[in-house]
Coordinates of C-alpha atoms and ligand atoms in Angstrom, one line a residue:
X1 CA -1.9 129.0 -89.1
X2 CA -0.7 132.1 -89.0
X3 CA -0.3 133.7 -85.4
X4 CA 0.0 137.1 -84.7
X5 CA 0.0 139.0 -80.8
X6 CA -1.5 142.4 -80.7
X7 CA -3.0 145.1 -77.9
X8 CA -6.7 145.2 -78.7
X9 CA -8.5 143.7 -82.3
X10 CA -11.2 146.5 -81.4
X11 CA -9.3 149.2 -82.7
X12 CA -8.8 148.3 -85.8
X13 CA -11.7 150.5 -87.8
X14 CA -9.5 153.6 -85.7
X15 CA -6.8 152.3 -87.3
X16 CA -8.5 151.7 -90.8
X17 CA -9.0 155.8 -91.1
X18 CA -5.6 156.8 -89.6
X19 CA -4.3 154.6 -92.3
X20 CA -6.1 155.9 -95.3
X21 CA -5.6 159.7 -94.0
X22 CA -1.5 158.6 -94.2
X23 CA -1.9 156.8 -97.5
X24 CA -3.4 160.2 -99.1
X25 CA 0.0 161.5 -98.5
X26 CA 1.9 158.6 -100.1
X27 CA 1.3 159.2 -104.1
X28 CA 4.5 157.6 -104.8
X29 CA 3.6 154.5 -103.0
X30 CA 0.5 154.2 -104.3
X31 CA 1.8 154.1 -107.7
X32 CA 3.7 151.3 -106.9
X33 CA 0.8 149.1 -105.3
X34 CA -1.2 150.0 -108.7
X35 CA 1.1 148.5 -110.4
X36 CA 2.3 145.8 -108.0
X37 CA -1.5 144.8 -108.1
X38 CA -1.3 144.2 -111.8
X39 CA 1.9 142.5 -112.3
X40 CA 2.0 140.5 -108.7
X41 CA 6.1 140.9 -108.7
X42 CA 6.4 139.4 -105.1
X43 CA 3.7 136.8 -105.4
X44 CA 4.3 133.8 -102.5
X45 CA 6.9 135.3 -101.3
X46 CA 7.3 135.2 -97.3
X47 CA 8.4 138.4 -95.4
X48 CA 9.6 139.3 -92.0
X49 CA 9.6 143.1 -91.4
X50 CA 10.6 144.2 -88.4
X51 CA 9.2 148.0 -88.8
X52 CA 7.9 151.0 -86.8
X53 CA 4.0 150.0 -86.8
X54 CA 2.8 153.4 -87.6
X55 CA 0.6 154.0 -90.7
X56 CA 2.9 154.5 -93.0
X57 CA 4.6 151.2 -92.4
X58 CA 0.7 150.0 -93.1
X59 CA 0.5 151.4 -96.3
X60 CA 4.0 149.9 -97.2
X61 CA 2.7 146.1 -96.0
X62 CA -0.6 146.5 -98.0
X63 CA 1.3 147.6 -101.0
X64 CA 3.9 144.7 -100.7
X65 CA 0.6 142.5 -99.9
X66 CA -1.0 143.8 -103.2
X67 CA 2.7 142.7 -104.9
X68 CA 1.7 139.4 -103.6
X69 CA 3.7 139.0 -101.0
X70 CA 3.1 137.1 -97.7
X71 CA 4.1 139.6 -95.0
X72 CA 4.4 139.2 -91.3
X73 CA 5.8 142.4 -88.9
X74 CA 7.0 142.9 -85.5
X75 CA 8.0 146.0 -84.1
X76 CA 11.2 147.7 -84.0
X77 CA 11.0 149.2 -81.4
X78 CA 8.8 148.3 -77.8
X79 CA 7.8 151.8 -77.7
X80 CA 6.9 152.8 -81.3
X81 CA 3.8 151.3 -81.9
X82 CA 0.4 151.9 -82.5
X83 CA -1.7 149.7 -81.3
X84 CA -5.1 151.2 -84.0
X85 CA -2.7 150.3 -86.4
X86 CA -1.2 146.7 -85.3
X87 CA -5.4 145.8 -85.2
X88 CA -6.6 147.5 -88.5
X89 CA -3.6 145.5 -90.0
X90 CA -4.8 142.1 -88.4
X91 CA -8.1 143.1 -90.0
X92 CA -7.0 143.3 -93.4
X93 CA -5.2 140.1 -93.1
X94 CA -1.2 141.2 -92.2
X95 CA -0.2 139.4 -89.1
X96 CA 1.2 141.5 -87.2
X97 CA 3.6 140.7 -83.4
X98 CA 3.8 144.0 -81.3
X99 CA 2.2 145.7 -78.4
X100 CA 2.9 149.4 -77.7
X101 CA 5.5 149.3 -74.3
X102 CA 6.1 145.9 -74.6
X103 CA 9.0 144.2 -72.3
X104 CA 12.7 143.3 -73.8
X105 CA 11.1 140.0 -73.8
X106 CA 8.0 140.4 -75.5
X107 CA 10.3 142.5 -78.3
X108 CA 12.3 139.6 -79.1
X109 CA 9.9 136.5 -78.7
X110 CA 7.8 138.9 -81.2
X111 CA 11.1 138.7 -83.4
X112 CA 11.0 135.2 -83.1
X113 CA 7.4 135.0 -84.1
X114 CA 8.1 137.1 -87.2
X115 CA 11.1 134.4 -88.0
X116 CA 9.1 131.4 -87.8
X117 CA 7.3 132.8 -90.8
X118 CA 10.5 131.6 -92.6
X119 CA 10.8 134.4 -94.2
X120 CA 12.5 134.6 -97.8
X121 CA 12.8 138.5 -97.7
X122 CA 13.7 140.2 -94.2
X123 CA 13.2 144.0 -94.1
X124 CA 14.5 145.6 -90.7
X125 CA 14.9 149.1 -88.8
X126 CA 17.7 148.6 -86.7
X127 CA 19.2 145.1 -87.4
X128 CA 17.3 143.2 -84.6
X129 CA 15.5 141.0 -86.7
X130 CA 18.6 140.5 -89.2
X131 CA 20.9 139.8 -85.9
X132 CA 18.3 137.4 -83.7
X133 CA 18.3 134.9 -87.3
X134 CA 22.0 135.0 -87.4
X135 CA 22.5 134.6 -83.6
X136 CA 19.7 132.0 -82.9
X137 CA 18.1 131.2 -86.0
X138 CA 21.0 130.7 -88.5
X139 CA 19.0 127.0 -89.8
X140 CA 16.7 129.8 -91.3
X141 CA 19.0 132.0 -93.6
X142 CA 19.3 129.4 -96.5
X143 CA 16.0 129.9 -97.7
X144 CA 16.5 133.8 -96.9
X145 CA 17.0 135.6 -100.7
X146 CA 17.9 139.0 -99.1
X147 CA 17.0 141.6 -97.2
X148 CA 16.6 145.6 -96.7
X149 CA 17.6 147.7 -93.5
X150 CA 15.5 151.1 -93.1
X151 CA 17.8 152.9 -90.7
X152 CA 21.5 154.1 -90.1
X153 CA 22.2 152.3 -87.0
X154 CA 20.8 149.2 -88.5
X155 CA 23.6 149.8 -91.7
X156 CA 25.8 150.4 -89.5
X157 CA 25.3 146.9 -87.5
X158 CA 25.5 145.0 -91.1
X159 CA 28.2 146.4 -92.4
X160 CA 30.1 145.4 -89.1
X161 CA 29.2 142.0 -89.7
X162 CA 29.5 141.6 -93.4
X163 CA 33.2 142.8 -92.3
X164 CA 33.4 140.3 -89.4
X165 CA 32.6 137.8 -92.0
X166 CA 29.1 137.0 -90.3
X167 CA 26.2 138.0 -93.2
X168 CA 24.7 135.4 -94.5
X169 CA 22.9 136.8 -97.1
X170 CA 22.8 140.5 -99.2
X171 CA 21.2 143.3 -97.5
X172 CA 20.1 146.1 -99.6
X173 CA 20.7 149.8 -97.4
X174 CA 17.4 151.7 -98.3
X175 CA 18.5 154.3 -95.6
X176 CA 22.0 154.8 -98.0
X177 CA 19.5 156.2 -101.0
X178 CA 19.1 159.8 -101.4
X179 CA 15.6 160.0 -101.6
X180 CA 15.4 158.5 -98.3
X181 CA 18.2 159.7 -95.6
X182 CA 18.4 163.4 -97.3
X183 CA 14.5 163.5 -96.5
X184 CA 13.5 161.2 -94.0
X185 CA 16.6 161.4 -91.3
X186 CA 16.7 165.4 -92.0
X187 CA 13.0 166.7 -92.5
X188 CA 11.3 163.8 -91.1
X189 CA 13.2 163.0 -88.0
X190 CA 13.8 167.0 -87.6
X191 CA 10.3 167.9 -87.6
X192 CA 8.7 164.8 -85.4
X193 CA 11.7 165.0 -83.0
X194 CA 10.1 168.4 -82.3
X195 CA 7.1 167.7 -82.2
X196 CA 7.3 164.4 -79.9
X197 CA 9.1 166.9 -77.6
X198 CA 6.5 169.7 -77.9
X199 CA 3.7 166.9 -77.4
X200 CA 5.8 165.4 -74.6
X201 CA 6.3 169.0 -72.5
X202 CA 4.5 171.8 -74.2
X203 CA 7.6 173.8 -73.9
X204 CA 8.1 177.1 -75.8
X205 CA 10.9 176.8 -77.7
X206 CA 11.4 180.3 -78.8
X207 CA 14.8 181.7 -76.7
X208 CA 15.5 178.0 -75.4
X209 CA 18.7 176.9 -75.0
X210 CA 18.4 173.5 -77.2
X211 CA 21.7 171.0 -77.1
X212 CA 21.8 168.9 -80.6
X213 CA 24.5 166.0 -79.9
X214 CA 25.6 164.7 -83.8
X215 CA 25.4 167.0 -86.7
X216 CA 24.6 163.9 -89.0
X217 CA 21.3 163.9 -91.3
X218 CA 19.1 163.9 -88.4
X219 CA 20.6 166.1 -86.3
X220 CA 20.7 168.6 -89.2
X221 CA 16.9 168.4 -89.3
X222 CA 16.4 168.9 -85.7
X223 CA 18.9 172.2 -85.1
X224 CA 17.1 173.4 -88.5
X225 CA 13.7 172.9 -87.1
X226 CA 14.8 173.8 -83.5
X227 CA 16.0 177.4 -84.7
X228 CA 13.2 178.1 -87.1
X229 CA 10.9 178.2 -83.8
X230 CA 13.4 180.3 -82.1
X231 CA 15.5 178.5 -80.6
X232 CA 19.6 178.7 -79.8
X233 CA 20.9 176.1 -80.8
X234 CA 24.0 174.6 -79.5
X235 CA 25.7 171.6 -81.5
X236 CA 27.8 168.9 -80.1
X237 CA 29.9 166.5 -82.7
X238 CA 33.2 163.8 -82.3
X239 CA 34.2 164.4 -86.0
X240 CA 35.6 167.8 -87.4
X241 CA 33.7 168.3 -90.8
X242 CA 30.3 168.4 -89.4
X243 CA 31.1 169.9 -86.1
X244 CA 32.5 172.5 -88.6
X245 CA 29.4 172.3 -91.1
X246 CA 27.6 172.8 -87.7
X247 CA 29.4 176.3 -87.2
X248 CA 29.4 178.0 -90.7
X249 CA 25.4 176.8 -90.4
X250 CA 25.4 179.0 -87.5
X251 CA 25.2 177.1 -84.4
X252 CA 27.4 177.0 -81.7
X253 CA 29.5 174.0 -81.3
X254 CA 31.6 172.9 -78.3
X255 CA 31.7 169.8 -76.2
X256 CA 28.9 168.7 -74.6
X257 CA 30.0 168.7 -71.0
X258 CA 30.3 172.9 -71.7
X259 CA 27.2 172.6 -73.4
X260 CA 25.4 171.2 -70.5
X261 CA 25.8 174.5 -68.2
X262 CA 24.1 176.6 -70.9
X263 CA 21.5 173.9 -72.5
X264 CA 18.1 173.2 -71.7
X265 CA 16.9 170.9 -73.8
X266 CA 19.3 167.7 -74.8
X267 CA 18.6 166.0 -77.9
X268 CA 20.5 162.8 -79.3
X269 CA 20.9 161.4 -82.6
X270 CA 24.1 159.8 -82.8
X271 CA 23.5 156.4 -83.4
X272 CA 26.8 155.9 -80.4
X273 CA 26.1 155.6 -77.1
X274 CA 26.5 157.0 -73.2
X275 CA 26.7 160.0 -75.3
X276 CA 25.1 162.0 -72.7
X277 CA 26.9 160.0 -69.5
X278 CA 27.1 160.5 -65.5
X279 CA 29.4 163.6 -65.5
X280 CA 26.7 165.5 -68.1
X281 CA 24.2 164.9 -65.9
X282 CA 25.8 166.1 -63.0
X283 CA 26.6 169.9 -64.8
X284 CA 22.8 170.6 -66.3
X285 CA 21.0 172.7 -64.5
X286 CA 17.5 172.1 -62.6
X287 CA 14.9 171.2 -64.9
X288 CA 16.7 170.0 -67.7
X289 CA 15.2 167.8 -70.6
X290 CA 16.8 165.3 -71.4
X291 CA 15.4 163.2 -75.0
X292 CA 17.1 161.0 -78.0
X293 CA 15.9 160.8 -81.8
X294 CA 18.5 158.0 -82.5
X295 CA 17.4 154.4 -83.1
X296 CA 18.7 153.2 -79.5
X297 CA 18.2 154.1 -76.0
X298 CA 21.9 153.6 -75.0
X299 CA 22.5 157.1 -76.3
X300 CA 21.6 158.2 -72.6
X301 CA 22.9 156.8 -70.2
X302 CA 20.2 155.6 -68.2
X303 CA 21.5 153.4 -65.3
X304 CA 23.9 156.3 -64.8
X305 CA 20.6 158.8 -64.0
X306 CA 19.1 155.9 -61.9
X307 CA 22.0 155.8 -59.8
X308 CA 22.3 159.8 -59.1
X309 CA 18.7 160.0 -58.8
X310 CA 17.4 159.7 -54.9
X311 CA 13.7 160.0 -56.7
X312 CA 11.8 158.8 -59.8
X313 CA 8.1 160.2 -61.1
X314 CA 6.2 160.5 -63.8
X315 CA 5.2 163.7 -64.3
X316 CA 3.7 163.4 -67.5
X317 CA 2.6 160.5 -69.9
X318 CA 6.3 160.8 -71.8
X319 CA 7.8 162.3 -68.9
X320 CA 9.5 161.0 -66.0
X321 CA 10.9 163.6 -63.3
X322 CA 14.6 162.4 -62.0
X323 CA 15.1 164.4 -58.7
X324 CA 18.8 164.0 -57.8
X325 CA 20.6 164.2 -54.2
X326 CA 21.3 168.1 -54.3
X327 CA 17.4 168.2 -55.0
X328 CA 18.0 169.3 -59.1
X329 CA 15.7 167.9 -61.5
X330 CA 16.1 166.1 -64.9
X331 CA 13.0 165.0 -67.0
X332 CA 13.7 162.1 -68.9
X333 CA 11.4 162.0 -72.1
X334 CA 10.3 158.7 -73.3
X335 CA 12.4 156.3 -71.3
X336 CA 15.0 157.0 -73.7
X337 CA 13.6 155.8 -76.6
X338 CA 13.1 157.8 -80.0
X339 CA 10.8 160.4 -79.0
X340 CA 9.1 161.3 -82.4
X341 CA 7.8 157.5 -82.1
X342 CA 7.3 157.2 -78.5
X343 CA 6.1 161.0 -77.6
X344 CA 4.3 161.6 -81.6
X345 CA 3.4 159.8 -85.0
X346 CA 7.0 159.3 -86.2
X347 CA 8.3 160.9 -89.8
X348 CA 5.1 162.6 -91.8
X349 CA 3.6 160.4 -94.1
X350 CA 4.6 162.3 -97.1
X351 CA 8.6 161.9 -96.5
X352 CA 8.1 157.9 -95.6
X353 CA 6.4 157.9 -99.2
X354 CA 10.0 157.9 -100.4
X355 CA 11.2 155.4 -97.7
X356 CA 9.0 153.0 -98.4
X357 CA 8.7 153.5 -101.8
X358 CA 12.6 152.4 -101.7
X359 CA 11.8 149.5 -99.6
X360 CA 9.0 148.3 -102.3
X361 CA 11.1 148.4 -105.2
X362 CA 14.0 147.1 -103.1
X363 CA 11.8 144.2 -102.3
X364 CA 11.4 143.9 -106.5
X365 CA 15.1 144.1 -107.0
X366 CA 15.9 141.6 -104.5
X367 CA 13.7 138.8 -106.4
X368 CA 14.9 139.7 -109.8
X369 CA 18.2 139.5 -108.3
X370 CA 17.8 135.9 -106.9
X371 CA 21.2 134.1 -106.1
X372 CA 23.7 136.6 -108.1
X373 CA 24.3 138.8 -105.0
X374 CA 26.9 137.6 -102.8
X375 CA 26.6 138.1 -98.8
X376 CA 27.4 141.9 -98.5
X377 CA 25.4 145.6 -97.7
X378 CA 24.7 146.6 -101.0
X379 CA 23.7 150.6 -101.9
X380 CA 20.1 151.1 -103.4
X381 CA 20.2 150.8 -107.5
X382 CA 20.8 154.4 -108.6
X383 CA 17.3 153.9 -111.2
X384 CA 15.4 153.0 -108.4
X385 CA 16.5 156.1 -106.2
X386 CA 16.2 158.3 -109.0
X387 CA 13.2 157.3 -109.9
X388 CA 11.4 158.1 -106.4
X389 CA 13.0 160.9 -106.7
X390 CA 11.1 161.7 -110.1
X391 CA 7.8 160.2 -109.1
X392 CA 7.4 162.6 -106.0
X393 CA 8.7 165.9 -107.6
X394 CA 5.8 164.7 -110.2
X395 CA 3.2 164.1 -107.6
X396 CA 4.1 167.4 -106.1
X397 CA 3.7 169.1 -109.5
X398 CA 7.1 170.4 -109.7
X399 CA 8.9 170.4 -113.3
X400 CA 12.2 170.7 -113.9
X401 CA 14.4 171.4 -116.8
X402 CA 16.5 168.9 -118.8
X403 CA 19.9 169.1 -120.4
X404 CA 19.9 169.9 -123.9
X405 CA 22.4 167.9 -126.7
X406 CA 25.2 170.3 -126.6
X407 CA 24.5 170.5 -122.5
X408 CA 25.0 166.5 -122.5
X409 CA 28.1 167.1 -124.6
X410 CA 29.9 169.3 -122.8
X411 CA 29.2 167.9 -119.3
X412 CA 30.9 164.3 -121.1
X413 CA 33.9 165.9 -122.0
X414 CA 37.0 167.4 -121.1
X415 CA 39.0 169.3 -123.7
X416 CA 37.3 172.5 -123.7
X417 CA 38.7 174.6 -120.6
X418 CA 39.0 178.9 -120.1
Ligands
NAD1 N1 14.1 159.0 -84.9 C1 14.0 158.5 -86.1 O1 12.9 158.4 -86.6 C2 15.2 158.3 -86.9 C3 15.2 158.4 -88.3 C4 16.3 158.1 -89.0 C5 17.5 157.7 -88.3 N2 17.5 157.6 -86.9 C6 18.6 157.2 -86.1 O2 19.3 158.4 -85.7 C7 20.7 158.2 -85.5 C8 21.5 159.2 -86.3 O3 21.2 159.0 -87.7 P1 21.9 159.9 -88.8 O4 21.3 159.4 -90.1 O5 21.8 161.3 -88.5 O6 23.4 159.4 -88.7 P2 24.8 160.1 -89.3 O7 25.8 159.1 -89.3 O8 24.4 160.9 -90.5 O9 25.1 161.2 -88.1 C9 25.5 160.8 -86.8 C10 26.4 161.9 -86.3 O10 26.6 161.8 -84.9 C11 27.9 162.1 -84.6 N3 28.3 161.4 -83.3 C12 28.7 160.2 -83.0 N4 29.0 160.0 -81.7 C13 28.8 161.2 -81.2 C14 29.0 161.7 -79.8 N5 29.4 161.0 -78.8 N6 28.7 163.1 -79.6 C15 28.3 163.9 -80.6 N7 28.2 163.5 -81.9 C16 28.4 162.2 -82.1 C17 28.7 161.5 -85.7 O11 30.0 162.1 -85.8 C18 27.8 161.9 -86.9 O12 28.1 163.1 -87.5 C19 20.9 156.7 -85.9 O13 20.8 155.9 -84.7 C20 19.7 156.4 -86.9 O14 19.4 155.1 -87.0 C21 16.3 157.9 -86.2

């Protein structure tokens, strides 16, 4: 008997519609469940994905479904999901383990429910899933042929381990291909990390002072986005290339603490943590926001805002008002938590068609690949990445030209020079 734990089973023909109106925007994936429908490629196989439940994450489980698979989800996060969703998928038979602001507790016992489906294929955003089995559940991995990991924090967290010596079995980094981090982490997160702010606040953000902390692929996306509305942006980095990609882009870039005298809007996505700390929040100015677009919470610090704060409010649904001793105010957007989940929809559909349809074929790879990959993050196969990347130029009726013979030629070799 299968068990699953969700919000309210009533919403489920809401979430039905929401799903279809994301799954017209996923032609790549759809292509995939066609033909995972006719050739069954994951038939009896038991997954545990621990994913975002948004609609696209449905229309991934219904295609891995159609593929035959046996697929059981949790969230990834207590505040990212939507609770339409979590019932449609009940509905259509996909157990699914989350409730949208759901304790610490709740997260992980959810994780655990997901585990006890004994999974044979784990698929993760964020490692939490992947990390819980080999903390608590290690009895489990044996049977575990390998898994995927969505997100740079979660590849991050793996890689650690596989160099501690601690991975059990091969994880395959969907967020390492190019057709998903070059897309996803820059358009996607860039242009829902705007609008989970604008649907958080309704600021204007034309002439406002916007502080991006880490010029990595998501940050990218959000100062891009942030300045095409009018904004000026303001970049903060630890490492010297993109801090310096940052300035020829044409941001400013200097260190945060400077930045926070000038900004107005704060905006993580580092992946690291307390990167906006105690002594930031003690130099912004009176009606700051203060929101992160990277996987954890810990990327504000918090307990340090707590502690200077004499008073707490919510203002707004996303927002809560931090008044601190000297009577300055700092609005805290989503508790922390990735604000284009928590504040909006997450990613567009039609860049997760490319995520997901990496995790599918991932998924395909893993079984044909049964036993010959040793414990270790592996990168995407280059055919699969290339090929998503040909499938949606296609479904976006874009052509493009191809090398001719003496093209091929000369690209392969090396004597001919000036
Ligand atoms: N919100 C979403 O939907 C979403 C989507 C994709 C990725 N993510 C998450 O966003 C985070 C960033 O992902 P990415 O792909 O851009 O990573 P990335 O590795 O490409 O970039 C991160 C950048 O942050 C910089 N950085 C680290 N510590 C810093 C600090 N203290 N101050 C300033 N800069 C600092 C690094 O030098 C790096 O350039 C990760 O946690 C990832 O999992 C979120």
């Amino acid at each position: 008997m299968k068990t699953y734990d969700i919000k309210d089973p009533s919403l489920a023909q809401e979430g039905k519609l929401r799903i279809d109106w994301a799954g017209k925007e996923m032609p790549v994936l759809k292509l995939i469940k066609e033909r995972f429908a006719r050739e069954k490629p994951l038939a009896g196989v038991p997954v545990s994905a621990c994913l975002h439940i948004t609609t696209e994450t449905a229309n991934l489980a219904l295609t891995l479904k159609e593929g035959g698979a046996d697929v059981v989800l949790c969230a990834s996060n207590p505040l990212s999901t939507q609770d339409d969703v979590a019932a449609a998928l009940v509905d259509y038979g996909i157990p699914v383990n989350a409730i949208r602001g759901e304790d610490n507790e709740t997260y992980y016992s959810h994780i655990v429910t997901a585990l006890e489906h004994k999974p044979r294929i784990t698929m993760d955003d964020g490692a939490d899933l992947v990390s819980t089995l080999h903390k608590d559940y290690t009895e489990l991995a044996a049977r575990v042929i390998g898994g995927t990991e969505e997100t740079t924090t979660g590849v991050i967290r793996l890689k650690n381990m596989a160099g501690a010596g601690k991975l059990i079995y091969p994880i395959v980094a969907v967020n390492d291909a190019q057709t998903k981090h070059l897309f996803d982490n820059r358009y996607g997160t860039g242009q829902s990390t705007i609008d989970g702010i604008t649907r958080a606040t309704n600021v204007l953000w034309a002439g406002r002072k916007v502080v991006v902390c880490g010029y990595g692929w998501c940050g990218k996306g959000i100062a891009r986005r942030a300045q095409g509305l009018g904004a000026q942006v303001i970049v903060t980095e630890v490492k010297p290339i993109p801090a310096l990609e940052a300035a020829m882009d044409g941001y400013q870039v200097m260190p945060l603490i400077e930045a926070c005298q000038i900004g107005r809007v704060f905006i993580t996505s580092t992946g690291d943590m307390n990167v906006i700390n105690k002594a930031h929040f003690l130099e912004m100015e009176d009606g700051a926001i203060v929101a992160n677009s990277g996987h954890f919470n810990v990327e504000i610090n918090i307990p340090a805002l707590e502690s200077l704060a004499k008073s707490k409010r919510r203002i707004r649904s996303s927002v809560d008002e931090y008044t601190l001793e000297d009577g300055r105010r700092i609005y805290l957007l989503g508790e922390g938590r990735l604000i284009n989940l928590a504040a909006a929809e997450g990613h567009p559909a039609s860049v997760m068609d490319m995520s997901f349809a990496n995790q599918a074929l991932c998924l395909e790879y893993l079984i044909t690949m049964k036993g010959k990959l040793d414990p270790a993050v592996y990168p995407v196969p280059e055919e699969i990445d290339e090929e998503v990347g040909k499938l949606k130029l296609a479904s976006m009726n874009i052509t493009i030209d191809s090398l001719t013979e003496e093209q091929r030629d000369y690209l392969a070799s090396w004597e001919s020079g000036t």
